PDB file of C-alpha atoms and ligand atoms in Angstrom:
ATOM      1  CA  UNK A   1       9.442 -12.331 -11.933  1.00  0.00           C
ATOM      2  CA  UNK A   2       6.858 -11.965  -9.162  1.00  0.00           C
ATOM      3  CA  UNK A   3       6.885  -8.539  -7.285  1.00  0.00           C
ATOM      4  CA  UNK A   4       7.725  -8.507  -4.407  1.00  0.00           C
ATOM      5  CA  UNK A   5       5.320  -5.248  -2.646  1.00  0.00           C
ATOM      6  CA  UNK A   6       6.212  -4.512   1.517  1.00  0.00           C
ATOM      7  CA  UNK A   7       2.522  -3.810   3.196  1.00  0.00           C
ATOM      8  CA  UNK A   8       3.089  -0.560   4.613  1.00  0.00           C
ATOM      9  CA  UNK A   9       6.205  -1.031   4.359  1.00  0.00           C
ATOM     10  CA  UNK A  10       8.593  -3.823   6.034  1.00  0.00           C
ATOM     11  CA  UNK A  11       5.767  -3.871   8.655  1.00  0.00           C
ATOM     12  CA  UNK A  12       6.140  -7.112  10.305  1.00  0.00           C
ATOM     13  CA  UNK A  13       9.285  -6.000  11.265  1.00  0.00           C
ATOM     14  CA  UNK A  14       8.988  -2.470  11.747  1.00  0.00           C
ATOM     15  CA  UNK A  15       5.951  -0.423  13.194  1.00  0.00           C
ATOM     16  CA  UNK A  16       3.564   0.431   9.940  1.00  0.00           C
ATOM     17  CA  UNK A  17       3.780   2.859   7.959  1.00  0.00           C
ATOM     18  CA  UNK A  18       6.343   4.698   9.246  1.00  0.00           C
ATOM     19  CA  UNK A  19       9.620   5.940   8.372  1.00  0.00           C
ATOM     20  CA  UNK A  20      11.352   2.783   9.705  1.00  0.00           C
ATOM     21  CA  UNK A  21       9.226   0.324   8.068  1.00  0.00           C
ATOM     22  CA  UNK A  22       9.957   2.087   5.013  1.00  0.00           C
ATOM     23  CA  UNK A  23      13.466   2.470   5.652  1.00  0.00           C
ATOM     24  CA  UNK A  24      13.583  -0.745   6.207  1.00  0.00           C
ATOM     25  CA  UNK A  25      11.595  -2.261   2.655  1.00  0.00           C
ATOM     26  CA  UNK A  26      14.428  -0.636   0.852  1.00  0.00           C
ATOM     27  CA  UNK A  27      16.920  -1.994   2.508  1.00  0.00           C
ATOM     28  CA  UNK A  28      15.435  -5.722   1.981  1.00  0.00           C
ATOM     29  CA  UNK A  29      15.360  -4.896  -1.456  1.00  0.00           C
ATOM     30  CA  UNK A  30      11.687  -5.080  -1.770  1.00  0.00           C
ATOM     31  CA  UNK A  31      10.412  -3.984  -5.550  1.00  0.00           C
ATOM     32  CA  UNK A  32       7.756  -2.017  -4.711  1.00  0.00           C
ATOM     33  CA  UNK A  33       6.224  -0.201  -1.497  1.00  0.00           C
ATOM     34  CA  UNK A  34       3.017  -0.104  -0.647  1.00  0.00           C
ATOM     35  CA  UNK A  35       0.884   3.003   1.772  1.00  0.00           C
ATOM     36  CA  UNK A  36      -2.087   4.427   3.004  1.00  0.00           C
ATOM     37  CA  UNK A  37      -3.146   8.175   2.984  1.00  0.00           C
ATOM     38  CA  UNK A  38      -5.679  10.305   4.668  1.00  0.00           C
ATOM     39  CA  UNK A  39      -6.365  13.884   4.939  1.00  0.00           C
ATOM     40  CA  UNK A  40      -6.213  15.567   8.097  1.00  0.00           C
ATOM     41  CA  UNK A  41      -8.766  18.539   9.178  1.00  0.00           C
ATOM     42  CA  UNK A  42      -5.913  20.915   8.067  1.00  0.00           C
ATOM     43  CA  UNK A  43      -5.605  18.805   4.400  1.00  0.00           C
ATOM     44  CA  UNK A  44      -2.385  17.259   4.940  1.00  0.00           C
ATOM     45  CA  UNK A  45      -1.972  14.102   3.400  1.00  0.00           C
ATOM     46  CA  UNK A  46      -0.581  11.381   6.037  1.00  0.00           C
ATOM     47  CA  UNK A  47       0.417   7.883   5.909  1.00  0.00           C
ATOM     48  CA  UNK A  48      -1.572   5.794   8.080  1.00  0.00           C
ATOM     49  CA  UNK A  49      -3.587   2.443   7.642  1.00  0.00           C
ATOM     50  CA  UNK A  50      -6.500   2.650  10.338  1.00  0.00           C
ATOM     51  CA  UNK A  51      -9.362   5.781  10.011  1.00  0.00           C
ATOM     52  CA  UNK A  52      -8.555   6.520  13.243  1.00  0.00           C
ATOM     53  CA  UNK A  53      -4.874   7.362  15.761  1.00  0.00           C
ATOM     54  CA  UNK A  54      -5.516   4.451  18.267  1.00  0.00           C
ATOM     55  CA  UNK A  55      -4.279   1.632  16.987  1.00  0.00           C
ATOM     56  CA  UNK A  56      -0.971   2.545  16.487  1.00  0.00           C
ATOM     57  CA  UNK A  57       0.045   5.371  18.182  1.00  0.00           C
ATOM     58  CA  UNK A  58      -0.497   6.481  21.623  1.00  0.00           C
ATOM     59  CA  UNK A  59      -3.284   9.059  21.079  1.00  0.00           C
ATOM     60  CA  UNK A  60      -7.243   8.648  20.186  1.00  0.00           C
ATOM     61  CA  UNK A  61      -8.888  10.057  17.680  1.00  0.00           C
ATOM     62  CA  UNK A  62      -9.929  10.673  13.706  1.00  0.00           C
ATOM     63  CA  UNK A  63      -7.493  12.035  11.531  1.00  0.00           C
ATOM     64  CA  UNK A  64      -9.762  13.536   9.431  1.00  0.00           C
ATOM     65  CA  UNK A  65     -10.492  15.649  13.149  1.00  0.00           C
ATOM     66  CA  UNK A  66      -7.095  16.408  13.990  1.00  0.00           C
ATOM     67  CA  UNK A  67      -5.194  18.575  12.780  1.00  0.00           C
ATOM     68  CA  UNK A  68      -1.504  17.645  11.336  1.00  0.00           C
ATOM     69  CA  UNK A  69       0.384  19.390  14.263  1.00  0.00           C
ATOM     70  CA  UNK A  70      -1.957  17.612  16.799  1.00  0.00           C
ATOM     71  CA  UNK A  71      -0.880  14.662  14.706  1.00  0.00           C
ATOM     72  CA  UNK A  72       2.951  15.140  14.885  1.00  0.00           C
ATOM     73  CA  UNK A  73       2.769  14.499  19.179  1.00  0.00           C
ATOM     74  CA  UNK A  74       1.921  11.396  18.809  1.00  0.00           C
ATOM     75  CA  UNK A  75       4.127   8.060  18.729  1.00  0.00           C
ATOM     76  CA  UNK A  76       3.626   5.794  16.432  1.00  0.00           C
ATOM     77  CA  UNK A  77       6.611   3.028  16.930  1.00  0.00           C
ATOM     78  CA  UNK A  78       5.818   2.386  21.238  1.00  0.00           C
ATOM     79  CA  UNK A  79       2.873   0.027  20.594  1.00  0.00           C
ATOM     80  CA  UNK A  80       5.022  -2.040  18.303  1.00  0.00           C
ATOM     81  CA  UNK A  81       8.278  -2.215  20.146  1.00  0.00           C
ATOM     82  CA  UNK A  82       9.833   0.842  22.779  1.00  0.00           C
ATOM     83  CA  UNK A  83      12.897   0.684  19.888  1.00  0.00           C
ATOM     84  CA  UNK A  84      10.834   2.522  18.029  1.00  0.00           C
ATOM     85  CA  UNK A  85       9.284   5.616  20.072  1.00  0.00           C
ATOM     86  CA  UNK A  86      10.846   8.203  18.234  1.00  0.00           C
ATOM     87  CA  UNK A  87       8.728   7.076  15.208  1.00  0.00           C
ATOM     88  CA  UNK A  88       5.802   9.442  14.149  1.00  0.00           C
ATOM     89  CA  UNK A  89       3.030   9.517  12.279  1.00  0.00           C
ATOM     90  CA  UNK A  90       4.832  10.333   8.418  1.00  0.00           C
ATOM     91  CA  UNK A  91       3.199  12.732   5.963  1.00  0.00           C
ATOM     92  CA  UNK A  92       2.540  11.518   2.279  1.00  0.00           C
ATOM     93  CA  UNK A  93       5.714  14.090   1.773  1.00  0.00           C
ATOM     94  CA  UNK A  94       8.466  12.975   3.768  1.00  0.00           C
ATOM     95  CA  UNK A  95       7.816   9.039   2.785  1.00  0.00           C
ATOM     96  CA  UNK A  96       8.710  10.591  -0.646  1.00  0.00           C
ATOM     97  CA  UNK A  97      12.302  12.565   0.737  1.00  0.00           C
ATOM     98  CA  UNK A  98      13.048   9.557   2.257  1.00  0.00           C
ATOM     99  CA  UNK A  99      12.503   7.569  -0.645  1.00  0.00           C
ATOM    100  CA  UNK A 100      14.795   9.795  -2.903  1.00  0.00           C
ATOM    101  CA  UNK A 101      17.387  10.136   0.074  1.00  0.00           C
ATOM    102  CA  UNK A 102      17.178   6.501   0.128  1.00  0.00           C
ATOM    103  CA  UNK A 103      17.715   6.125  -3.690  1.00  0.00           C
ATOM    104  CA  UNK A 104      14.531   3.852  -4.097  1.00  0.00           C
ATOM    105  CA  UNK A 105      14.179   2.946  -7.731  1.00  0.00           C
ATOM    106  CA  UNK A 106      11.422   0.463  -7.253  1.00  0.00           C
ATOM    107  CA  UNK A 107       7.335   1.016  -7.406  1.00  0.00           C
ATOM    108  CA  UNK A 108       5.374   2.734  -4.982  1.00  0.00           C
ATOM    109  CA  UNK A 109       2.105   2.119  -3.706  1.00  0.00           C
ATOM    110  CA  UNK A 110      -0.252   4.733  -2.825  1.00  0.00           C
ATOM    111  CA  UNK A 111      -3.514   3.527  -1.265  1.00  0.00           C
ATOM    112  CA  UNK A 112      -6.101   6.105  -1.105  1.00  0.00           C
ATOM    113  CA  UNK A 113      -7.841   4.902   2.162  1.00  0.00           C
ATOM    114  CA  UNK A 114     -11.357   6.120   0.971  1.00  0.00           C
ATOM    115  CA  UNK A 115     -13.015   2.676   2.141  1.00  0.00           C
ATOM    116  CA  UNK A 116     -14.444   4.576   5.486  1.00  0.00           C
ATOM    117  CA  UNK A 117     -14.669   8.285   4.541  1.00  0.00           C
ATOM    118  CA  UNK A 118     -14.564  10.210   1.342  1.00  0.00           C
ATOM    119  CA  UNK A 119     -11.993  12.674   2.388  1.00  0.00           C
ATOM    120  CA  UNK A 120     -13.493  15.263  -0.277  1.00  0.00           C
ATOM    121  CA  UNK A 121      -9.915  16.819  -2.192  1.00  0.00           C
ATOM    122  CA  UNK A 122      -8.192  13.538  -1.395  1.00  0.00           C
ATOM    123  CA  UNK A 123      -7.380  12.703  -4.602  1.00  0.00           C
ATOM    124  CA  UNK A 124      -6.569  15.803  -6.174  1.00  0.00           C
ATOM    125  CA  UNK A 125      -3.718  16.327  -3.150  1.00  0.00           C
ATOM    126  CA  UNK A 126      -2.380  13.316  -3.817  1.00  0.00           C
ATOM    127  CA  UNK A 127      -2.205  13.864  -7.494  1.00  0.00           C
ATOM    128  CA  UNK A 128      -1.017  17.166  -6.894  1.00  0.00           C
ATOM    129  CA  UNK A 129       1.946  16.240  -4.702  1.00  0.00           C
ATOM    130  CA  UNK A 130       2.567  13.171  -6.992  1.00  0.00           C
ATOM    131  CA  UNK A 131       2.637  15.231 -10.617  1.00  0.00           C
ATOM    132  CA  UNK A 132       4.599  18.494  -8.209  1.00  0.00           C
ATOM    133  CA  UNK A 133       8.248  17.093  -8.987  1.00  0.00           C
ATOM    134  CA  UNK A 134       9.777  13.842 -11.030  1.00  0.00           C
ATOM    135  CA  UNK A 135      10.006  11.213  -9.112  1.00  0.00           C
ATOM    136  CA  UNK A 136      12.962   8.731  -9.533  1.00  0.00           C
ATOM    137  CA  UNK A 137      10.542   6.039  -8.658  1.00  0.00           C
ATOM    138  CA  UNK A 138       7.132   5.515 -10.700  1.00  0.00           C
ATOM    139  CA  UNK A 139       3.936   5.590  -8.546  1.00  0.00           C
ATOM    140  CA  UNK A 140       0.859   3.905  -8.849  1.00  0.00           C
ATOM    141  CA  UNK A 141      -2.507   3.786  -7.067  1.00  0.00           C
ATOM    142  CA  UNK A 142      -5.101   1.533  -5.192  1.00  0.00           C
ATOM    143  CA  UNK A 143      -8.241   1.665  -3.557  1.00  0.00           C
ATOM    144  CA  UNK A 144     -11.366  -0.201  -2.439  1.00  0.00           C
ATOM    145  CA  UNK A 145     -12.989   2.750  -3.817  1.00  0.00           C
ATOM    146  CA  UNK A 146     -13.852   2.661  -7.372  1.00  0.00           C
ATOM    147  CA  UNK A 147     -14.891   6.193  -7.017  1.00  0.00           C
ATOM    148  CA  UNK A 148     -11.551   7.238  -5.765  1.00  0.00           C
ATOM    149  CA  UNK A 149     -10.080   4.916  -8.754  1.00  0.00           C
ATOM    150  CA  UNK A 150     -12.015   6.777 -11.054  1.00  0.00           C
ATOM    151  CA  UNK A 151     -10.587  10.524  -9.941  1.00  0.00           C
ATOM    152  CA  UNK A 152      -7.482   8.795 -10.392  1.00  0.00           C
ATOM    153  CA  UNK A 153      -7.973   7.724 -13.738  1.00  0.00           C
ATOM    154  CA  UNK A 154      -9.087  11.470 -14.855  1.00  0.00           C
ATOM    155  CA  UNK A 155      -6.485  13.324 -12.850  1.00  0.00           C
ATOM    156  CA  UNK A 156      -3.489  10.810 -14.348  1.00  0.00           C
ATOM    157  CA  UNK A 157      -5.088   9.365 -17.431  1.00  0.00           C
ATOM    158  CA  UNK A 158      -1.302   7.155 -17.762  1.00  0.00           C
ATOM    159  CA  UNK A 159      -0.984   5.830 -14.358  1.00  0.00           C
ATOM    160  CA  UNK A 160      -1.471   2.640 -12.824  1.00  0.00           C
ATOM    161  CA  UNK A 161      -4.460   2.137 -11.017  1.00  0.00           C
ATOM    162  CA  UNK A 162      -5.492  -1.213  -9.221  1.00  0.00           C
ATOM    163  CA  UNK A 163      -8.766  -1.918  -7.346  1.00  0.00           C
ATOM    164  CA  UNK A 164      -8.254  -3.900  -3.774  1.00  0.00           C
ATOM    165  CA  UNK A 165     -10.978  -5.783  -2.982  1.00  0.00           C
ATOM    166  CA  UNK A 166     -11.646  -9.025  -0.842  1.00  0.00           C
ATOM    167  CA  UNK A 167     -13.146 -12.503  -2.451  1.00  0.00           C
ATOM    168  CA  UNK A 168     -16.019 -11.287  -4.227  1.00  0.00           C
ATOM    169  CA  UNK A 169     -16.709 -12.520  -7.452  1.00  0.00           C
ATOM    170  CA  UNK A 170     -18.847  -9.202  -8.235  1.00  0.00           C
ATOM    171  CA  UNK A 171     -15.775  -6.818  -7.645  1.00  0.00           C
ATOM    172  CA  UNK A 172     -13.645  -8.946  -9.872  1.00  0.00           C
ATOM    173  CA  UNK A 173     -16.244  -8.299 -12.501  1.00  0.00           C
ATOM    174  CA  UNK A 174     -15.845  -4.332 -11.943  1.00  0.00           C
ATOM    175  CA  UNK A 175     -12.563  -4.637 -12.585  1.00  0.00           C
ATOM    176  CA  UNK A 176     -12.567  -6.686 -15.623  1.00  0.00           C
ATOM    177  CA  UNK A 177     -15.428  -3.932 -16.637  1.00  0.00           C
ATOM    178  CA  UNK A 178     -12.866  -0.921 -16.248  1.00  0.00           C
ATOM    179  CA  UNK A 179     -10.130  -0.731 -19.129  1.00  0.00           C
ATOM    180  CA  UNK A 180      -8.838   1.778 -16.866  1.00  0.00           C
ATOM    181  CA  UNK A 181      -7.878  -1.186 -13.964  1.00  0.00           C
ATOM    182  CA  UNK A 182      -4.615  -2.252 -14.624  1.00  0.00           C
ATOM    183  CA  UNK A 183      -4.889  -4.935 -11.798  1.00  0.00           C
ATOM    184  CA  UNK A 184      -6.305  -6.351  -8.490  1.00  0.00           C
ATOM    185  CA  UNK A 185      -5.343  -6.724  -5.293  1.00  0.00           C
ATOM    186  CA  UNK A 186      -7.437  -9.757  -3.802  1.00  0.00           C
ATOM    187  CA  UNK A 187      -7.237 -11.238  -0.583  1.00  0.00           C
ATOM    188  CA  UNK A 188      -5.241 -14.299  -0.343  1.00  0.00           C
ATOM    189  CA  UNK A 189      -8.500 -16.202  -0.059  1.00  0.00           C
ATOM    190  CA  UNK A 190      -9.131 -16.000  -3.635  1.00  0.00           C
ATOM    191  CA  UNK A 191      -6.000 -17.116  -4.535  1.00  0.00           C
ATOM    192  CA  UNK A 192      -6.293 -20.213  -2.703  1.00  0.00           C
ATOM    193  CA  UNK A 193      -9.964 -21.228  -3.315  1.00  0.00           C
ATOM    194  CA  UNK A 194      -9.815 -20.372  -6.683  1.00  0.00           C
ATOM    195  CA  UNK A 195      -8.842 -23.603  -8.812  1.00  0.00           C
ATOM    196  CA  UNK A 196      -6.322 -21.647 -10.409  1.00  0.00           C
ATOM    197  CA  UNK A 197      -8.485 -20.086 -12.972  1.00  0.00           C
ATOM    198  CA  UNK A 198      -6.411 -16.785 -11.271  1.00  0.00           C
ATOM    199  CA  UNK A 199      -3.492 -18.039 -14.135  1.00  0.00           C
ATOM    200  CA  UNK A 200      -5.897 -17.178 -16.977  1.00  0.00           C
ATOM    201  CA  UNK A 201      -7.012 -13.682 -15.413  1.00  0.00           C
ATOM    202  CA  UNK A 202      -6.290 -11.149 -18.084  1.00  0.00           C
ATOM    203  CA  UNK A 203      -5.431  -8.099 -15.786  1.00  0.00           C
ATOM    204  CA  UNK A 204      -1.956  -8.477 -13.019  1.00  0.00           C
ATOM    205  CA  UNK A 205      -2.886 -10.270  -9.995  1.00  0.00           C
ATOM    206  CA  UNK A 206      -1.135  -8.723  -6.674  1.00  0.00           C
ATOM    207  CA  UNK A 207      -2.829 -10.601  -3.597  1.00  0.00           C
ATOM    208  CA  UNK A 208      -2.321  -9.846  -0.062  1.00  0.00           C
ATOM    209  CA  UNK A 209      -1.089 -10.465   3.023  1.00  0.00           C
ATOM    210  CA  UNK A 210       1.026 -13.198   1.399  1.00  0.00           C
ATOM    211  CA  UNK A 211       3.224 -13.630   4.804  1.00  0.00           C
ATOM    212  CA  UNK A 212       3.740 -17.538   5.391  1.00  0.00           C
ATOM    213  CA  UNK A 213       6.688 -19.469   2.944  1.00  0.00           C
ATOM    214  CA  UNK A 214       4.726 -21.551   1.343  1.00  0.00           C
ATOM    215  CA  UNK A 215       1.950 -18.968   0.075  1.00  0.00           C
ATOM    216  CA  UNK A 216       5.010 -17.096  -1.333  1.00  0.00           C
ATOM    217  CA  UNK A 217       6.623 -20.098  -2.675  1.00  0.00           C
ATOM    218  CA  UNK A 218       3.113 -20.922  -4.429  1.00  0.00           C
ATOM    219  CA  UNK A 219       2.622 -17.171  -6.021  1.00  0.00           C
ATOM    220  CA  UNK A 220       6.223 -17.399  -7.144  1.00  0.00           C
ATOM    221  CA  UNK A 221       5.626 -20.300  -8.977  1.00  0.00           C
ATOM    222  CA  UNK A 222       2.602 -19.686 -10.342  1.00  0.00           C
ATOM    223  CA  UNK A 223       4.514 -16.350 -11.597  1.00  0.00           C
ATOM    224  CA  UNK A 224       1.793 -13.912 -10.167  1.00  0.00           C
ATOM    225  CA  UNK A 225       2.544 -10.013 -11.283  1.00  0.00           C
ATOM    226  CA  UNK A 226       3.539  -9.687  -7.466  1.00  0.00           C
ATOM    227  CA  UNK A 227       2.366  -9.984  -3.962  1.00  0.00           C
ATOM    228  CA  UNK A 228       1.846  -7.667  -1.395  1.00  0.00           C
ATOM    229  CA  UNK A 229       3.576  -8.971   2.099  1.00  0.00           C
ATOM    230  CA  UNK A 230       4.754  -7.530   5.366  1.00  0.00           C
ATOM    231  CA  UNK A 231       7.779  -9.802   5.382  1.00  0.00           C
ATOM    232  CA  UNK A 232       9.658  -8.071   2.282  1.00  0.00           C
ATOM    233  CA  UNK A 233      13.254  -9.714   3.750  1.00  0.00           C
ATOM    234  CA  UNK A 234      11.656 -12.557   3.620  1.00  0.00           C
ATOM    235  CA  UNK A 235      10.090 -12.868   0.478  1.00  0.00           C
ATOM    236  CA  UNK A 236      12.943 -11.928  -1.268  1.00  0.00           C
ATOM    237  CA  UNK A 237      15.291 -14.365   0.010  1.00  0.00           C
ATOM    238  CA  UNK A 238      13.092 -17.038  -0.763  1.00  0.00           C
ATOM    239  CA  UNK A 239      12.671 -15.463  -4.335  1.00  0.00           C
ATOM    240  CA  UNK A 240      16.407 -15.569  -4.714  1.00  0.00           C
ATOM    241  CA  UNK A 241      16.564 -19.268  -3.661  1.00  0.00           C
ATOM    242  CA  UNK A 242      14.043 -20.511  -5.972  1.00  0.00           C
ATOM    243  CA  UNK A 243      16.400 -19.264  -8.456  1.00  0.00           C
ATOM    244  CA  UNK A 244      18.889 -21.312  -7.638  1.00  0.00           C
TER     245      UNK A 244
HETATM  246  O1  G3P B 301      -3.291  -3.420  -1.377  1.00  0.00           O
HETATM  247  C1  G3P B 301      -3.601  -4.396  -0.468  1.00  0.00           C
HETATM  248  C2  G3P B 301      -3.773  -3.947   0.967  1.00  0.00           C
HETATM  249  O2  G3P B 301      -3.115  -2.748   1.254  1.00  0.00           O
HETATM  250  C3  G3P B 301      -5.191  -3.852   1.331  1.00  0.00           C
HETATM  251  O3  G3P B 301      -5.456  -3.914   2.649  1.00  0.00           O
HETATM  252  O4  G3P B 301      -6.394  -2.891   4.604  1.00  0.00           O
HETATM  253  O5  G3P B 301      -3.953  -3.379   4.468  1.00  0.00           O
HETATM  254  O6  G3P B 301      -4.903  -1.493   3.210  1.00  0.00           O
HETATM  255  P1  G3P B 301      -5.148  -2.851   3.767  1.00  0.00           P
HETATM  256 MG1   MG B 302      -3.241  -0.693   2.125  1.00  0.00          MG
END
């Protein structure tokens, strides 16, 4: 059966990456969760998608230059909907209490957003946090980094790791290269100009942002390992009615 993944959680729905939106994922029964981390100048991990505070909270700025308490001021659920202005910016941390408090048995996601910056310790704080405690859910990793993937790999020789990229042919071929790549995470793009040779691909195929019906109802069919959408409710649902 086709995961389904919520995009930074249920964030059509909900403002991303916060709290809320991944309140929310669990609720709509979504199998796996997916976030971004940075470090902040103070080396707190934080859950985030953009580089920098202005898209989606109220304050300016690069996390990697603020510190976390400067961080914590800010709202980050106004610019979606006033609903949601007690929303703040999460740490890595408590996405993970609220996760156990929320008895989330699925997969989850961790992104290390080293696209931009390198965020020197990144991955070793991650890791860190992840290997601190057992988690009732199992955790993977992504990046558009294959430098960050391969920290990853050496740090948690056992765990997932998938390599996001967009169409290109040539980062295909790195992953197909790497033993270590369990999967990609290709833009939707590839899955529709492709000519289905994506059914033959020998590693999982999770594309994103799979949001409109009939893309789901198409990955579905074509039993993709899972896609990665901001409309978990929705995918779901349509999931359960194919089964029908
Ligand atoms: O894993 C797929 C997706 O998260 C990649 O895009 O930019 O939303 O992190 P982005
Ligand atoms: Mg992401």
């Amino acid at each position: 059966m086709t995961q389904v993944m919520a995009h930074r959680g249920s964030s059509g729905t909900r403002p991303e990456n916060t709290l809320p939106a991944f309140s929310e994922a669990v609720r709509a029964e979504a199998d796996g969760i997916e976030l971004d981390v940075h470090l902040t100048k103070d080396q707190v991990l934080v859950v985030m998608h953009d580089e920098e505070v202005d898209r989606t909270t109220n304050g300016q700025g690069r996390i990697r230059e603020m510190t976390l308490a400067e961080i914590k001021t800010l709202n980050a659920g106004s610019w979606f909907d006033k609903e949601f202005s007690a929303a703040r910016v999460p740490t890595l941390k408590e996405v993970l209490d609220l996760l156990v408090q929320k008895n989330f048995r699925g997969f989850l996601n961790i992104e290390i957003k080293t696209d931009k910056f390198d965020y020197p310790g990144i991955e070793e704080a991650v890791s860190s946090l992840m290997m601190s405690q057992q988690w009732p859910f199992t955790h993977w990793y992504s990046s558009f980094n294959m430098k960050s993937l391969e920290k990853m790999h050496h740090l948690e020789p056992d765990t997932q790791l998938d390599y996001i990229m967009g169409t290109a042919e040539s980062k295909v071929k790195q992953a197909l290269e790497r033993s270590f790549i369990e999967g990609i995470h290709p833009k939707i793009n590839w899955i529709r100009e492709s000519e289905a040779s994506f059914l033959s691909f020998p590693k999982a195929v999770r594309p994103w942002t799979i949001n409109e019906s009939d893309d789901m109802l198409a990955c579905f069919e074509q039993n993709l390992t899972g896609i990665i959408t901001d409309f978990p409710e929705k995918a779901v649902r349509l999931r359960r009615g194919m089964k029908k």
